[in-house]
CSV table of C-alpha atoms and ligand atoms in Angstrom, one decimal:
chain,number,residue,atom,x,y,z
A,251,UNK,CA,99.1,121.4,256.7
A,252,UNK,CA,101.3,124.0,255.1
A,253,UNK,CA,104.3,122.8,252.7
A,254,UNK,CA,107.4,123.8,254.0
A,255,UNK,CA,110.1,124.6,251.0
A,256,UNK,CA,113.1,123.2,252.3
A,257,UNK,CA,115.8,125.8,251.0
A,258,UNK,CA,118.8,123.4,252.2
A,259,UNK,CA,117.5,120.9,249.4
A,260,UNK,CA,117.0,122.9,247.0
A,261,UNK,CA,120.3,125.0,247.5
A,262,UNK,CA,122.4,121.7,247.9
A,263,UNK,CA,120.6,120.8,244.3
A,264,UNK,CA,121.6,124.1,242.7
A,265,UNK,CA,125.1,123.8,244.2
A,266,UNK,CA,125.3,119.8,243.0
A,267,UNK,CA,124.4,121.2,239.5
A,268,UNK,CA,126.6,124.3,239.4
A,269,UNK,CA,130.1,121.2,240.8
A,270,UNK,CA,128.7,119.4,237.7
A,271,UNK,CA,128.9,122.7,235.2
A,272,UNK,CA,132.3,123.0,237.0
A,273,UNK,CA,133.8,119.4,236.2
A,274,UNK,CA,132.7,120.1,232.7
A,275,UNK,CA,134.4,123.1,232.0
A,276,UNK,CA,137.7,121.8,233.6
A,277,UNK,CA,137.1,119.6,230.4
A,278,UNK,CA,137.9,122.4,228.2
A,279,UNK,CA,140.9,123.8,230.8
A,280,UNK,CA,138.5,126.4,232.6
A,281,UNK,CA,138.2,127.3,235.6
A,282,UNK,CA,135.4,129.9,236.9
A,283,UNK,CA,137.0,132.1,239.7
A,284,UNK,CA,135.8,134.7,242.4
A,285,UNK,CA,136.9,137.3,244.3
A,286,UNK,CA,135.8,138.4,247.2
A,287,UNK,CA,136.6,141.8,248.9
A,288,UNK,CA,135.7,142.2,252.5
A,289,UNK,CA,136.4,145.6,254.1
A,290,UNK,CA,137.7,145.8,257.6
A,291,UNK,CA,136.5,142.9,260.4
A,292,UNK,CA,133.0,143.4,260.3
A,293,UNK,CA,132.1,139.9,262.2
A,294,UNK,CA,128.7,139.0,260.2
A,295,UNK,CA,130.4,139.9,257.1
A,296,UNK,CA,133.2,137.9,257.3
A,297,UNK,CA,131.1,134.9,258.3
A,298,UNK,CA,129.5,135.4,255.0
A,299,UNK,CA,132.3,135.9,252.9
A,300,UNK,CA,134.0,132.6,254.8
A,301,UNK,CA,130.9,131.0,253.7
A,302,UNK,CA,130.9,131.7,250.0
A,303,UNK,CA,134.8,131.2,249.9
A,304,UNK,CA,134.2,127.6,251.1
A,305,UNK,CA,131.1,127.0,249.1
A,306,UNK,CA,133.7,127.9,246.1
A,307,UNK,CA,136.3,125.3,247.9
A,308,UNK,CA,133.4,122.7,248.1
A,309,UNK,CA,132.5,123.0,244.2
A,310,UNK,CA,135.6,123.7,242.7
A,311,UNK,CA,135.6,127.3,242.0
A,312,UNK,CA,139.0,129.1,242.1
A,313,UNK,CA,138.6,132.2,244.9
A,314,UNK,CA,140.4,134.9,246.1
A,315,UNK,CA,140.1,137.2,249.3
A,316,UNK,CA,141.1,140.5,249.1
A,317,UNK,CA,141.2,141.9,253.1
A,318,UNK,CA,141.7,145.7,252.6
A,319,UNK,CA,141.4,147.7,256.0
A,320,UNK,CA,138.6,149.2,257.9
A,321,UNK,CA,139.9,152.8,257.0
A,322,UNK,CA,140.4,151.6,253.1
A,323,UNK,CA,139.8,155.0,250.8
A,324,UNK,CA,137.3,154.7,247.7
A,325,UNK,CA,140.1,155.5,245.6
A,326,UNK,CA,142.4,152.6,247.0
A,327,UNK,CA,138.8,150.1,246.6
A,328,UNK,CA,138.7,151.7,242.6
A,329,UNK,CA,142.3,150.2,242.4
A,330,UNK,CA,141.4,147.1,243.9
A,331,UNK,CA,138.3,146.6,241.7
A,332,UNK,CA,140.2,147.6,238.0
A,333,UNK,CA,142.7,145.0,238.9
A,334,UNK,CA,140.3,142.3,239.6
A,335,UNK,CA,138.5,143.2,236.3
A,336,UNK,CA,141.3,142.6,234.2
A,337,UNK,CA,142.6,139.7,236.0
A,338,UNK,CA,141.6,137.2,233.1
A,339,UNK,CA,141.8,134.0,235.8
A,340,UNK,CA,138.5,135.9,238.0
A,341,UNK,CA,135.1,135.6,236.5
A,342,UNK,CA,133.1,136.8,239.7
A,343,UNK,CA,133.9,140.0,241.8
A,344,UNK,CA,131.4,140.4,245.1
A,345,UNK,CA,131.7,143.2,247.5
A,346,UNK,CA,130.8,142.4,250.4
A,347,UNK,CA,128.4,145.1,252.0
A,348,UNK,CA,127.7,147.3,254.2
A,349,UNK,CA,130.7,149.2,253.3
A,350,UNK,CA,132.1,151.6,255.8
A,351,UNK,CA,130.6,155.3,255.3
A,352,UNK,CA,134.2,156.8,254.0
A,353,UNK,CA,133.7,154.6,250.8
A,354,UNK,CA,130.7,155.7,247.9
A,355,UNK,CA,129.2,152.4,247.3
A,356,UNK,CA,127.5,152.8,244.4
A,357,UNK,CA,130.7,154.6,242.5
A,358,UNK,CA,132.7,151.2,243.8
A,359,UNK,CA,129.3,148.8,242.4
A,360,UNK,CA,129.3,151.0,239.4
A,361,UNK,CA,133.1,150.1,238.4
A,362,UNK,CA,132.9,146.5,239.0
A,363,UNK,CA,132.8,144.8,235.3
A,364,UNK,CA,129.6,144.4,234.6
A,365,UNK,CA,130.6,140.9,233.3
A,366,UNK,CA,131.8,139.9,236.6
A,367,UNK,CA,128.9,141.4,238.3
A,368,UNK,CA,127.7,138.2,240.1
A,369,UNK,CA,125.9,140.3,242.8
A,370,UNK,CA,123.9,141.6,240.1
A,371,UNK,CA,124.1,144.9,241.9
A,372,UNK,CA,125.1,147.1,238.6
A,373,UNK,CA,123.2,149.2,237.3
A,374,UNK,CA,123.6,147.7,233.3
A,375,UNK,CA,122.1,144.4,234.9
A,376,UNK,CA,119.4,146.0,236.6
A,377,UNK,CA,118.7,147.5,232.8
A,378,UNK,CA,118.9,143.9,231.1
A,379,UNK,CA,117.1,142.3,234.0
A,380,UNK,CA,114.0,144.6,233.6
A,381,UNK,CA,114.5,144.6,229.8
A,382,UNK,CA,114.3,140.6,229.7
A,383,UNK,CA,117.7,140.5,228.2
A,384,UNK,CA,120.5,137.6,229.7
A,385,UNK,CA,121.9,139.3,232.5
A,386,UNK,CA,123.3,138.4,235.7
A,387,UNK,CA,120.3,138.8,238.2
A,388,UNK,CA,120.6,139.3,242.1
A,389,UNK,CA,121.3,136.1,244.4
A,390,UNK,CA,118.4,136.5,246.9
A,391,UNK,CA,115.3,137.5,244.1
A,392,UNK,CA,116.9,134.6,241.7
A,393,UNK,CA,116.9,132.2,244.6
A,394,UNK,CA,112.9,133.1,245.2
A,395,UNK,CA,112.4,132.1,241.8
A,396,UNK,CA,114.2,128.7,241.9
A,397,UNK,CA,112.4,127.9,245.1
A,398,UNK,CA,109.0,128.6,243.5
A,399,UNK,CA,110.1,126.5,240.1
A,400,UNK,CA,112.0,123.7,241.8
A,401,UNK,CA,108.9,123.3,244.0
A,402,UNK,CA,106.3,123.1,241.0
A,403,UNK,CA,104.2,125.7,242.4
A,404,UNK,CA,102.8,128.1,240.0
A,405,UNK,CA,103.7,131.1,238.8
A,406,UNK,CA,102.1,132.1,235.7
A,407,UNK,CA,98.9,133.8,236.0
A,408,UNK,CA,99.4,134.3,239.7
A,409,UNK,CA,98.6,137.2,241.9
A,410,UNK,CA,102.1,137.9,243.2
A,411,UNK,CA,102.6,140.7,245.9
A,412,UNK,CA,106.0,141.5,246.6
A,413,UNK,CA,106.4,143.9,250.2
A,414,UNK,CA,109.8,145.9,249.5
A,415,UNK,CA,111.4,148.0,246.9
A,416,UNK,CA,115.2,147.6,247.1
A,417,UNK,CA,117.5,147.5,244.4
A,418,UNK,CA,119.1,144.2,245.9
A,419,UNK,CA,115.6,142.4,246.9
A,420,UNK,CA,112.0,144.2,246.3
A,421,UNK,CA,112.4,145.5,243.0
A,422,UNK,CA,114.4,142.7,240.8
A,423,UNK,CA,112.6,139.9,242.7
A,424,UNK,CA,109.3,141.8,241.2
A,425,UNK,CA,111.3,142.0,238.0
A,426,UNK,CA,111.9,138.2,237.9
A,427,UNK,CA,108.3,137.4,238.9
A,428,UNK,CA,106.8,139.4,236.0
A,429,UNK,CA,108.9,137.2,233.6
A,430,UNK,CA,107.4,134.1,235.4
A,431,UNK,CA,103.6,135.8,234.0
A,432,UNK,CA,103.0,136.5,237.7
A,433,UNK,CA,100.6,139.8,238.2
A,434,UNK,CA,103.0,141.8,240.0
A,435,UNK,CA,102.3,144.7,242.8
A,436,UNK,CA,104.9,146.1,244.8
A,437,UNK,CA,104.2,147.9,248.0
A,438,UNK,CA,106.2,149.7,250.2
A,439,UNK,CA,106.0,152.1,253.0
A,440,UNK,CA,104.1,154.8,251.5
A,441,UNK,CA,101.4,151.8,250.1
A,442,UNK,CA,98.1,152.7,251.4
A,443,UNK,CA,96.3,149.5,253.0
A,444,UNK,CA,98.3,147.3,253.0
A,445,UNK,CA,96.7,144.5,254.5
A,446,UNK,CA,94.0,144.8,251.7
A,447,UNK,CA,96.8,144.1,249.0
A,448,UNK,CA,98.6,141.5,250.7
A,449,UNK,CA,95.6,139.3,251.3
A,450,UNK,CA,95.1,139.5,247.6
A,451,UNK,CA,98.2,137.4,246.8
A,452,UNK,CA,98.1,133.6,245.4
A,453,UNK,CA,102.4,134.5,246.1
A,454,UNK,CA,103.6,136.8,249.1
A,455,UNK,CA,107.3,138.3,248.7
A,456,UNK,CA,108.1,139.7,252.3
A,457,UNK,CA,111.5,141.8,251.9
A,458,UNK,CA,111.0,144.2,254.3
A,459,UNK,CA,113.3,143.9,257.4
A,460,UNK,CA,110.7,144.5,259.7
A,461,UNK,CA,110.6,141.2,262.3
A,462,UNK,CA,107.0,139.2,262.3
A,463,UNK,CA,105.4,142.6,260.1
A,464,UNK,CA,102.9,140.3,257.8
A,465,UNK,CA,100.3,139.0,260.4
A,466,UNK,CA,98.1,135.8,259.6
A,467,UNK,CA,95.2,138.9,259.0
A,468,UNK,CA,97.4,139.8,255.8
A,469,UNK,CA,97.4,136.7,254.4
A,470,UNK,CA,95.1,134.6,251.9
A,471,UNK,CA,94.4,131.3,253.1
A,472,UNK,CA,96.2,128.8,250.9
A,473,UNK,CA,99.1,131.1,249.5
A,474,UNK,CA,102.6,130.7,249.1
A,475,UNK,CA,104.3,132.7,251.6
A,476,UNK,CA,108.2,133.3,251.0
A,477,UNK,CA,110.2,135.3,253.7
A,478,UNK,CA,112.8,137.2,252.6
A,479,UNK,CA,113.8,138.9,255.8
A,480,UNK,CA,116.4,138.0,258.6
A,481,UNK,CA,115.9,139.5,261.5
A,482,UNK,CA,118.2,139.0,264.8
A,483,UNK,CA,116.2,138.7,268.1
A,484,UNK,CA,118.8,139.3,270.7
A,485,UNK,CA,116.8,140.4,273.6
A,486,UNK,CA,114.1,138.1,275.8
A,487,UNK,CA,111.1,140.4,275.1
A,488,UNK,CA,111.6,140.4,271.3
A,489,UNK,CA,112.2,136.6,271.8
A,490,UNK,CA,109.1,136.4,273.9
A,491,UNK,CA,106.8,137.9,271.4
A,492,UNK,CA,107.0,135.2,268.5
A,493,UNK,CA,108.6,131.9,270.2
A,494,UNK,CA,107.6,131.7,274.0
A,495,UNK,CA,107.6,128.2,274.9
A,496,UNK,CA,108.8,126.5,271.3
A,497,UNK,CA,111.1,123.9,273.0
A,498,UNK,CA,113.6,124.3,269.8
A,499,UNK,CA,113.2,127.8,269.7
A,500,UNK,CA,113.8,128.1,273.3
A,501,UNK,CA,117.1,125.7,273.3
A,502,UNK,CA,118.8,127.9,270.3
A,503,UNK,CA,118.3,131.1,272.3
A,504,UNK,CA,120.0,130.0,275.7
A,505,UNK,CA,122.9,128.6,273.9
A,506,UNK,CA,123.5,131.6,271.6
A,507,UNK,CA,121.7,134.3,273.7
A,508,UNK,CA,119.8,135.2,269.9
A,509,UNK,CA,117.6,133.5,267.3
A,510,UNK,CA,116.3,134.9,263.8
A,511,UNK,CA,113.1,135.7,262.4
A,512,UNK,CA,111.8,136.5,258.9
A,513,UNK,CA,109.4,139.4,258.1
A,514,UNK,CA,105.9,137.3,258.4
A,515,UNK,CA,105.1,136.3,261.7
A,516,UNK,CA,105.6,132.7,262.2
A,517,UNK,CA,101.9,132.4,263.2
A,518,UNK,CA,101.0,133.5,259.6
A,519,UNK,CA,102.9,129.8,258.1
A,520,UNK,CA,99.9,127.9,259.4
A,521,UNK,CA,97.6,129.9,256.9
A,522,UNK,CA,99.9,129.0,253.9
A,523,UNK,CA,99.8,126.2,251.3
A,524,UNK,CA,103.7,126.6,251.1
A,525,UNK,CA,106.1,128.8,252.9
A,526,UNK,CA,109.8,129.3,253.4
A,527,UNK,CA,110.7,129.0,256.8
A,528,UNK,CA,113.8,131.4,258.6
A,529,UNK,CA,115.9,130.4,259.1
A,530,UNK,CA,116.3,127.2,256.5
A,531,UNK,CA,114.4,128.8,253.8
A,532,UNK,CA,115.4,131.6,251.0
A,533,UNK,CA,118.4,132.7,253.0
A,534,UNK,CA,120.3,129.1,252.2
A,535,UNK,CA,119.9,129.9,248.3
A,536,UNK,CA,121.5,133.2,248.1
A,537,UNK,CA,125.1,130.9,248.2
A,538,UNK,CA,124.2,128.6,245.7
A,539,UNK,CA,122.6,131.2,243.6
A,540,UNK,CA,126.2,132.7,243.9
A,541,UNK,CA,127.8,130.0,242.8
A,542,UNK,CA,125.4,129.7,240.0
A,543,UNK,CA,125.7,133.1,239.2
A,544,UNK,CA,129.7,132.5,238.8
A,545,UNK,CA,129.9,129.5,236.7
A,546,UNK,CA,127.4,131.6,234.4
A,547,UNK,CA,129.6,134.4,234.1
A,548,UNK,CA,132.6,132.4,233.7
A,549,UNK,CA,130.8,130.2,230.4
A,550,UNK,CA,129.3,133.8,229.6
A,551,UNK,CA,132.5,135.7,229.4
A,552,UNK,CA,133.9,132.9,227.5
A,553,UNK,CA,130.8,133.1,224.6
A,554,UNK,CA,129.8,129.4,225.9
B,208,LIG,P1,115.6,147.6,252.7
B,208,LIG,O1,116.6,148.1,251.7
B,208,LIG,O2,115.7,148.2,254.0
B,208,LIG,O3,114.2,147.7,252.1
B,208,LIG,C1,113.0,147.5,252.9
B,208,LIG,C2,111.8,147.7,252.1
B,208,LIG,O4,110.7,147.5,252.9
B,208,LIG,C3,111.7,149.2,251.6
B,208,LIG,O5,111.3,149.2,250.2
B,208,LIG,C4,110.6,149.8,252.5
B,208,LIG,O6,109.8,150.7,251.8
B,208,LIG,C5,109.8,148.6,252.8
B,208,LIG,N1,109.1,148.8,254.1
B,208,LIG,C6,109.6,149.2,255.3
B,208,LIG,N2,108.7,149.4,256.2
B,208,LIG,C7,107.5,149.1,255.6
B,208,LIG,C8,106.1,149.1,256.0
B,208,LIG,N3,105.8,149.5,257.2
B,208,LIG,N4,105.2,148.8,255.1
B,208,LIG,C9,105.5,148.4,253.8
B,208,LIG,N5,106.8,148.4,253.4
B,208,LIG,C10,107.8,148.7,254.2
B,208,LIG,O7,115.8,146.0,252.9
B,208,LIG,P2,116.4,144.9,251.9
B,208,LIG,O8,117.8,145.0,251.7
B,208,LIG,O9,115.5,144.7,250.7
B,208,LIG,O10,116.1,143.6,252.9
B,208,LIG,C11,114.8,143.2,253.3
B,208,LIG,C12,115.0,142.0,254.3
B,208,LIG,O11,115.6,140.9,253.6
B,208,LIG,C13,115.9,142.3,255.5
B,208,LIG,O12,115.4,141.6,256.6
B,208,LIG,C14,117.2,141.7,255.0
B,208,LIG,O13,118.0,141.3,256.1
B,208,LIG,C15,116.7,140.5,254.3
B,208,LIG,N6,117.7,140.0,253.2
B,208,LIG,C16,117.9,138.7,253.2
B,208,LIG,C17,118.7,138.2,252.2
B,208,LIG,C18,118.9,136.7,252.2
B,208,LIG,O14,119.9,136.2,251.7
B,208,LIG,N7,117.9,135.9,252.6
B,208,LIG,C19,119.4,139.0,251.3
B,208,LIG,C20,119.1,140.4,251.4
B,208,LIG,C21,118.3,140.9,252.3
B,208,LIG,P3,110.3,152.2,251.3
B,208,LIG,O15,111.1,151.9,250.1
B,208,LIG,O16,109.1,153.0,251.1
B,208,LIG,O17,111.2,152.7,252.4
């Protein structure tokens, strides 16, 4: 029977310890802060900012929501971005994305303080992440790591095979996995066999936004599987094709006409020795990994 990593306990443990860091620097008169800026009324974003702005509200981090409009300039988000980096009472600026396609992205991600860069997203953390240095690391890859630590399943000296390159998943979740003494390969979409590679991994990264893409043939019997991806099914056939008569399944898609699946196919779980189930798995860390991330800029900034 495959070990499911329960990503609630883990991220109410990571939040529990991050309330704790909090209470301790209210000690000394500090208090770590975060701004969030969400562009236009995007609905999924601003479920997700709403949800980090209470997680703040829940552990006692100070946050603020900036709200500037859908048709907000890249100059006017500059502004907007220089203000929060000098605002001494903000330790944590997040952005929330997609942005619309008026605004340059990466100029805006590029002029956030890299201090305050609790995404992770700029480039001089990218730099110190790959060079081993301290550094502010993405939510999503730090919160694969935790899982894998928190659940005392090995790392070092394991075959780990992560399936995506992105800046903000693939690439610094590889990254963080070489630290850990894991054999790293990435693929991608240009990888040649790739069910030959995947099989050969003791860990399995999916981050590829492709509903059910890794197959039980992909995978080694025994190995941790940890699903990065979220991906909506909205419609009956997609629905049809991985959870056809699951009774729970089944109840979640008549009341809200949708239901989410990762990037390995569900059928693949009952090959693993662990796995991260969607949803309930890696996708509840990338909060508390935020949070984390903001109490450690906050102490960092501060030479603690
Ligand atoms: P992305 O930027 O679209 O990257 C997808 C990666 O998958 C690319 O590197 C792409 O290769 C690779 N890929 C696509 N098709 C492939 C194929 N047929 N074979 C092998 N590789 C293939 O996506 P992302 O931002 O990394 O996100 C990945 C997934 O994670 C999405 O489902 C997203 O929703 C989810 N996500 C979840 C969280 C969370 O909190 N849990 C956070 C972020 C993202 P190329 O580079 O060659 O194109």
């Amino acid at each position: 029977m495959a070990r499911i990593l329960d990503g609630a306990a883990l991220a109410a443990a990571i939040k529990q310890e991050a309330a704790e860091e909090v209470s301790r620097l209210a000690a000394s008169g500090i208090k770590p802060g975060l701004a969030a800026v969400l562009v236009g009324n995007v609905p999924a974003s601003e479920i997700y900012v709403r949800n980090k702005v209470q997680a703040c509200a829940e552990l006692g981090i100070y946050s603020d929501l900036v709200k500037p409009p859908a048709d907000v300039t890249t100059a006017d988000l500059l502004a907007i971005v220089d203000k929060l980096n000098a605002r001494d009472d903000i330790d944590g600026i997040l952005i929330q994305l997609p942005l619309p396609p008026q605004v340059d992205s990466k100029r805006l991600l590029d002029a956030i303080d890299p201090a305050k860069d609790v995404d992770g997203f700029h480039p001089v953390n990218s730099g110190r992440l790959l060079a081993g240095r301290p550094a502010l690391a993405p939510c999503t890859p730090a919160g694969v790591i935790e899982i894998l630590k928190r659940s005392n399943l090995p790392i070092a000296g394991q075959h780990a095979v992560v399936v995506g390159r992105s800046d903000i998943v693939g690439k610094p979740v590889a990254a963080l996995l070489l630290h850990e003494n894991a054999t790293v390969t990435i693929c991608h979409s240009k990888t040649r066999d790739l069910p030959a590679i995947t099989r050969q991994a003791d860990i399995l990264v999916a981050a590829i936004g492709r509903a059910g893409f890794i197959t039980p043939e992909m995978v080694k019997p025994g190995a941790t599987l940890i699903d990065v991806g979220i991906n909506r099914l909205a419609t009956r056939e997609e629905f049809d094709r991985f959870f056809k008569g699951d009774p729970r399944r089944e109840a979640t898609f008549a009341k809200r006409g949708s239901t989410i699946v990762g990037d390995i196919h569900p059928k693949a779980f009952d090959l693993a020795g662990a796995y991260t189930p969607v949803p309930g798995g890696v996708g509840l860390l990338t909060i508390a990994m935020l949070m984390a991330n903001t109490v450690r800029a906050a102490k960092m900034r501060r030479g603690i």
